[in-house]
Each structure stands twice: as C-alpha cells, then as structure tokens.
Amino acid sequence: VPVAQKIVEVIGAVKRPLKYELKGEEGIVELIKYAGGLSASAYKKVIQIERFSDNKQILLDINLADLIDAHTL
C-alpha cells in the first residue's frame, strides 16, 4: 500500500467534514464532492483555504462560483 501523499482536511459547512486524500490533479471541486457537497446553510460565494508553507499560515479567499465554472469548461 503506497503512502498517502496529499492529505487535506475539510471543515466547515460541508456534509462530511473529514480528512481526505487527493490524487493527481484533483482539487477543491473534487474535495467538496468527496465531502458530500456543501450544507444547506453554506455561504456559497466565497470559500476560505488555509495552507501552511514554511511554517507560515496562508489564508486564501476563493470565489467558488468562478472555480466551478472554470472546472466545468
């Protein structure tokens, strides 16, 4: 069994907030699908991504509608 490479945790307004492994080119849209989709009360315009790089926290605000549109092209 290979070692997991890209482990991400989803918290907030999703139906199944857990840790997931993303493979290859999978990204935020697939992650939301794995998490069962957004909850009914989710704010769907902007999502916030928290990353850690070189022991620093980076917060990114992502326009979810634009991301989904780009993903379906």
Coordinates of N, CA, C and O in Angstrom, one line a residue, residues 1-72:
V1 N 0.9 -1.2 0.0 CA 0.0 0.0 0.0 C 0.9 1.2 0.0 O 1.7 1.4 0.9
P2 N 0.7 2.1 -1.0 CA 1.6 3.3 -1.0 C 1.2 4.3 0.1 O 0.1 4.3 0.5
V3 N 2.2 5.1 0.4 CA 2.0 6.1 1.5 C 1.1 7.3 0.9 O 1.3 7.7 -0.3
A4 N 0.2 7.8 1.7 CA -0.7 8.9 1.2 C 0.2 10.1 1.0 O 1.1 10.4 1.8
Q5 N -0.1 10.8 -0.1 CA 0.7 12.0 -0.5 C 0.1 13.3 -0.1 O 0.7 14.1 0.6
K6 N -1.1 13.6 -0.6 CA -1.7 14.9 -0.4 C -3.0 14.7 0.5 O -4.1 14.5 0.0
I7 N -2.8 14.9 1.8 CA -3.9 14.7 2.7 C -4.4 16.1 3.0 O -3.7 17.0 3.4
V8 N -5.8 16.3 2.9 CA -6.4 17.6 3.2 C -7.5 17.4 4.2 O -8.2 16.4 4.2
E9 N -7.8 18.4 5.0 CA -8.9 18.3 5.9 C -10.0 19.4 5.5 O -9.6 20.5 5.3
V10 N -11.2 18.9 5.5 CA -12.3 19.8 5.2 C -13.1 20.1 6.5 O -13.5 19.1 7.1
I11 N -13.2 21.3 6.8 CA -14.0 21.7 8.0 C -15.0 22.8 7.6 O -14.8 23.5 6.5
G12 N -16.0 22.9 8.3 CA -17.0 24.0 7.9 C -18.3 23.4 7.4 O -18.7 22.3 7.7
A13 N -18.9 24.2 6.5 CA -20.3 23.9 6.0 C -20.3 22.9 4.9 O -20.7 23.2 3.7
V14 N -19.8 21.7 5.1 CA -19.9 20.6 4.2 C -20.6 19.4 5.0 O -20.7 19.4 6.2
K15 N -21.1 18.5 4.2 CA -21.9 17.4 4.9 C -21.1 16.4 5.6 O -21.5 15.8 6.6
R16 N -19.8 16.1 5.1 CA -18.9 15.2 5.8 C -17.6 15.8 6.0 O -16.6 15.6 5.3
P17 N -17.4 16.6 7.1 CA -16.1 17.2 7.3 C -15.1 16.2 7.9 O -15.3 15.7 9.0
L18 N -14.2 15.8 7.1 CA -13.2 14.8 7.4 C -11.8 15.1 6.7 O -11.7 16.1 6.1
K19 N -10.9 14.2 6.9 CA -9.6 14.3 6.1 C -9.8 13.4 4.9 O -10.3 12.3 5.0
Y20 N -9.3 13.9 3.8 CA -9.3 13.2 2.5 C -8.0 13.2 1.8 O -7.2 14.1 2.0
E21 N -7.8 12.2 1.0 CA -6.6 12.2 0.2 C -6.9 12.6 -1.3 O -7.8 12.0 -1.9
L22 N -6.2 13.5 -1.8 CA -6.4 13.9 -3.2 C -5.3 13.3 -4.0 O -4.2 13.2 -3.6
K23 N -5.7 12.8 -5.2 CA -4.7 12.2 -6.1 C -4.6 13.0 -7.4 O -5.5 13.6 -7.8
G24 N -3.4 12.9 -8.0 CA -3.2 13.5 -9.3 C -3.5 15.0 -9.3 O -3.1 15.8 -8.5
E25 N -4.4 15.3 -10.3 CA -4.8 16.7 -10.5 C -6.1 17.1 -9.7 O -6.7 18.1 -10.0
E26 N -6.6 16.2 -8.8 CA -7.8 16.5 -8.0 C -7.6 17.8 -7.2 O -6.5 18.1 -6.7
G27 N -8.6 18.6 -7.1 CA -8.5 19.8 -6.4 C -9.8 20.1 -5.5 O -10.4 19.2 -5.0
I28 N -10.1 21.4 -5.3 CA -11.1 21.8 -4.4 C -12.5 21.3 -4.8 O -13.3 20.9 -4.0
V29 N -12.8 21.3 -6.1 CA -14.1 20.9 -6.6 C -14.3 19.4 -6.2 O -15.4 19.0 -5.7
E30 N -13.3 18.6 -6.5 CA -13.4 17.2 -6.1 C -13.5 17.0 -4.6 O -14.3 16.1 -4.1
L31 N -12.8 17.8 -3.9 CA -12.8 17.7 -2.4 C -14.2 18.0 -1.9 O -14.6 17.3 -1.0
I32 N -14.8 19.0 -2.4 CA -16.2 19.3 -2.0 C -17.1 18.1 -2.3 O -18.0 17.8 -1.5
K33 N -16.9 17.5 -3.4 CA -17.8 16.3 -3.8 C -17.5 15.2 -2.8 O -18.5 14.5 -2.4
Y34 N -16.3 14.9 -2.5 CA -15.9 13.8 -1.5 C -16.6 14.1 -0.2 O -17.0 13.2 0.5
A35 N -16.6 15.4 0.2 CA -17.2 15.8 1.5 C -18.7 15.8 1.5 O -19.3 16.3 2.4
G36 N -19.3 15.3 0.4 CA -20.8 15.2 0.3 C -21.5 16.4 -0.1 O -22.7 16.6 -0.1
G37 N -20.7 17.4 -0.6 CA -21.3 18.7 -1.0 C -21.4 19.7 0.1 O -21.1 19.4 1.3
L38 N -21.8 20.8 -0.3 CA -22.0 21.9 0.7 C -23.3 21.7 1.5 O -24.3 21.2 0.9
S39 N -23.3 22.1 2.7 CA -24.5 22.0 3.5 C -25.5 23.1 3.1 O -25.1 24.1 2.4
A40 N -26.7 23.0 3.4 CA -27.8 23.9 3.0 C -27.5 25.4 3.5 O -27.8 26.3 2.9
S41 N -26.8 25.5 4.7 CA -26.5 26.8 5.2 C -25.2 27.4 4.8 O -24.8 28.4 5.2
A42 N -24.5 26.7 3.9 CA -23.2 27.1 3.4 C -23.2 28.5 2.7 O -24.1 28.7 1.9
Y43 N -22.3 29.3 2.9 CA -22.1 30.6 2.1 C -21.4 30.1 0.9 O -20.2 29.7 0.9
K44 N -22.1 30.2 -0.3 CA -21.6 29.6 -1.5 C -20.8 30.5 -2.4 O -20.3 30.1 -3.4
K45 N -20.6 31.8 -2.0 CA -19.9 32.7 -2.9 C -18.4 32.6 -2.7 O -17.7 32.5 -3.7
V46 N -17.9 32.6 -1.5 CA -16.5 32.5 -1.3 C -16.2 31.4 -0.2 O -16.9 31.3 0.8
I47 N -15.1 30.7 -0.5 CA -14.7 29.7 0.5 C -13.3 30.1 0.9 O -12.6 30.8 0.1
Q48 N -12.8 29.7 2.0 CA -11.5 30.1 2.5 C -10.7 28.8 2.6 O -11.1 27.8 3.2
I49 N -9.5 29.0 2.1 CA -8.5 27.9 2.1 C -7.4 28.3 3.0 O -6.8 29.4 3.0
E50 N -7.0 27.4 3.9 CA -5.9 27.6 4.8 C -4.8 26.7 4.5 O -5.0 25.5 4.4
R51 N -3.6 27.2 4.2 CA -2.4 26.4 3.8 C -1.3 26.8 4.8 O -1.2 27.8 5.3
F52 N -0.4 25.8 4.9 CA 0.8 26.0 5.7 C 2.0 25.8 4.8 O 2.1 24.8 4.1
S53 N 2.9 26.8 4.7 CA 4.1 26.7 3.9 C 5.2 27.3 4.6 O 5.1 28.5 5.1
D54 N 6.3 26.6 4.8 CA 7.5 27.1 5.5 C 7.1 27.6 6.9 O 7.5 28.6 7.4
N55 N 6.3 26.8 7.6 CA 5.8 27.1 8.9 C 5.0 28.4 9.0 O 5.0 29.0 10.1
K56 N 4.4 28.8 7.9 CA 3.6 30.0 7.9 C 2.2 29.7 7.5 O 2.0 28.9 6.6
Q57 N 1.2 30.3 8.1 CA -0.2 30.1 7.7 C -0.5 31.1 6.6 O -0.2 32.3 6.7
I58 N -1.2 30.5 5.5 CA -1.6 31.4 4.4 C -3.1 31.2 4.3 O -3.6 30.0 4.2
L59 N -3.9 32.3 4.3 CA -5.3 32.2 4.1 C -5.6 32.7 2.7 O -5.2 33.8 2.3
L60 N -6.4 32.0 1.9 CA -6.8 32.3 0.6 C -8.3 32.4 0.5 O -9.0 31.4 0.9
D61 N -8.9 33.4 0.0 CA -10.3 33.5 -0.3 C -10.5 33.2 -1.7 O -10.0 33.8 -2.6
I62 N -11.4 32.2 -2.0 CA -11.6 31.7 -3.4 C -13.1 31.9 -3.7 O -14.0 31.5 -3.0
N63 N -13.3 32.4 -4.9 CA -14.7 32.6 -5.4 C -15.1 31.2 -5.9 O -14.6 30.7 -6.9
L64 N -16.0 30.6 -5.2 CA -16.4 29.2 -5.5 C -17.2 29.1 -6.9 O -16.9 28.2 -7.6
A65 N -18.0 30.1 -7.2 CA -18.7 30.1 -8.5 C -17.7 30.1 -9.6 O -17.9 29.3 -10.6
D66 N -16.7 31.0 -9.6 CA -15.7 31.0 -10.6 C -14.9 29.7 -10.7 O -14.6 29.3 -11.8
L67 N -14.6 29.1 -9.6 CA -13.9 27.9 -9.6 C -14.7 26.8 -10.3 O -14.2 26.0 -11.1
I68 N -16.0 26.7 -9.9 CA -16.8 25.7 -10.5 C -17.0 25.9 -12.0 O -16.9 25.0 -12.8
D69 N -17.2 27.1 -12.4 CA -17.3 27.5 -13.8 C -16.0 27.1 -14.6 O -16.1 26.5 -15.7
A70 N -14.9 27.4 -14.0 CA -13.6 27.0 -14.7 C -13.4 25.5 -14.8 O -12.9 25.0 -15.7
H71 N -13.9 24.8 -13.8 CA -13.8 23.4 -13.7 C -14.6 22.7 -14.7 O -14.3 21.6 -15.2
T72 N -15.8 23.2 -15.1 CA -16.7 22.6 -16.0 C -16.4 22.9 -17.5 O -17.1 22.4 -18.3

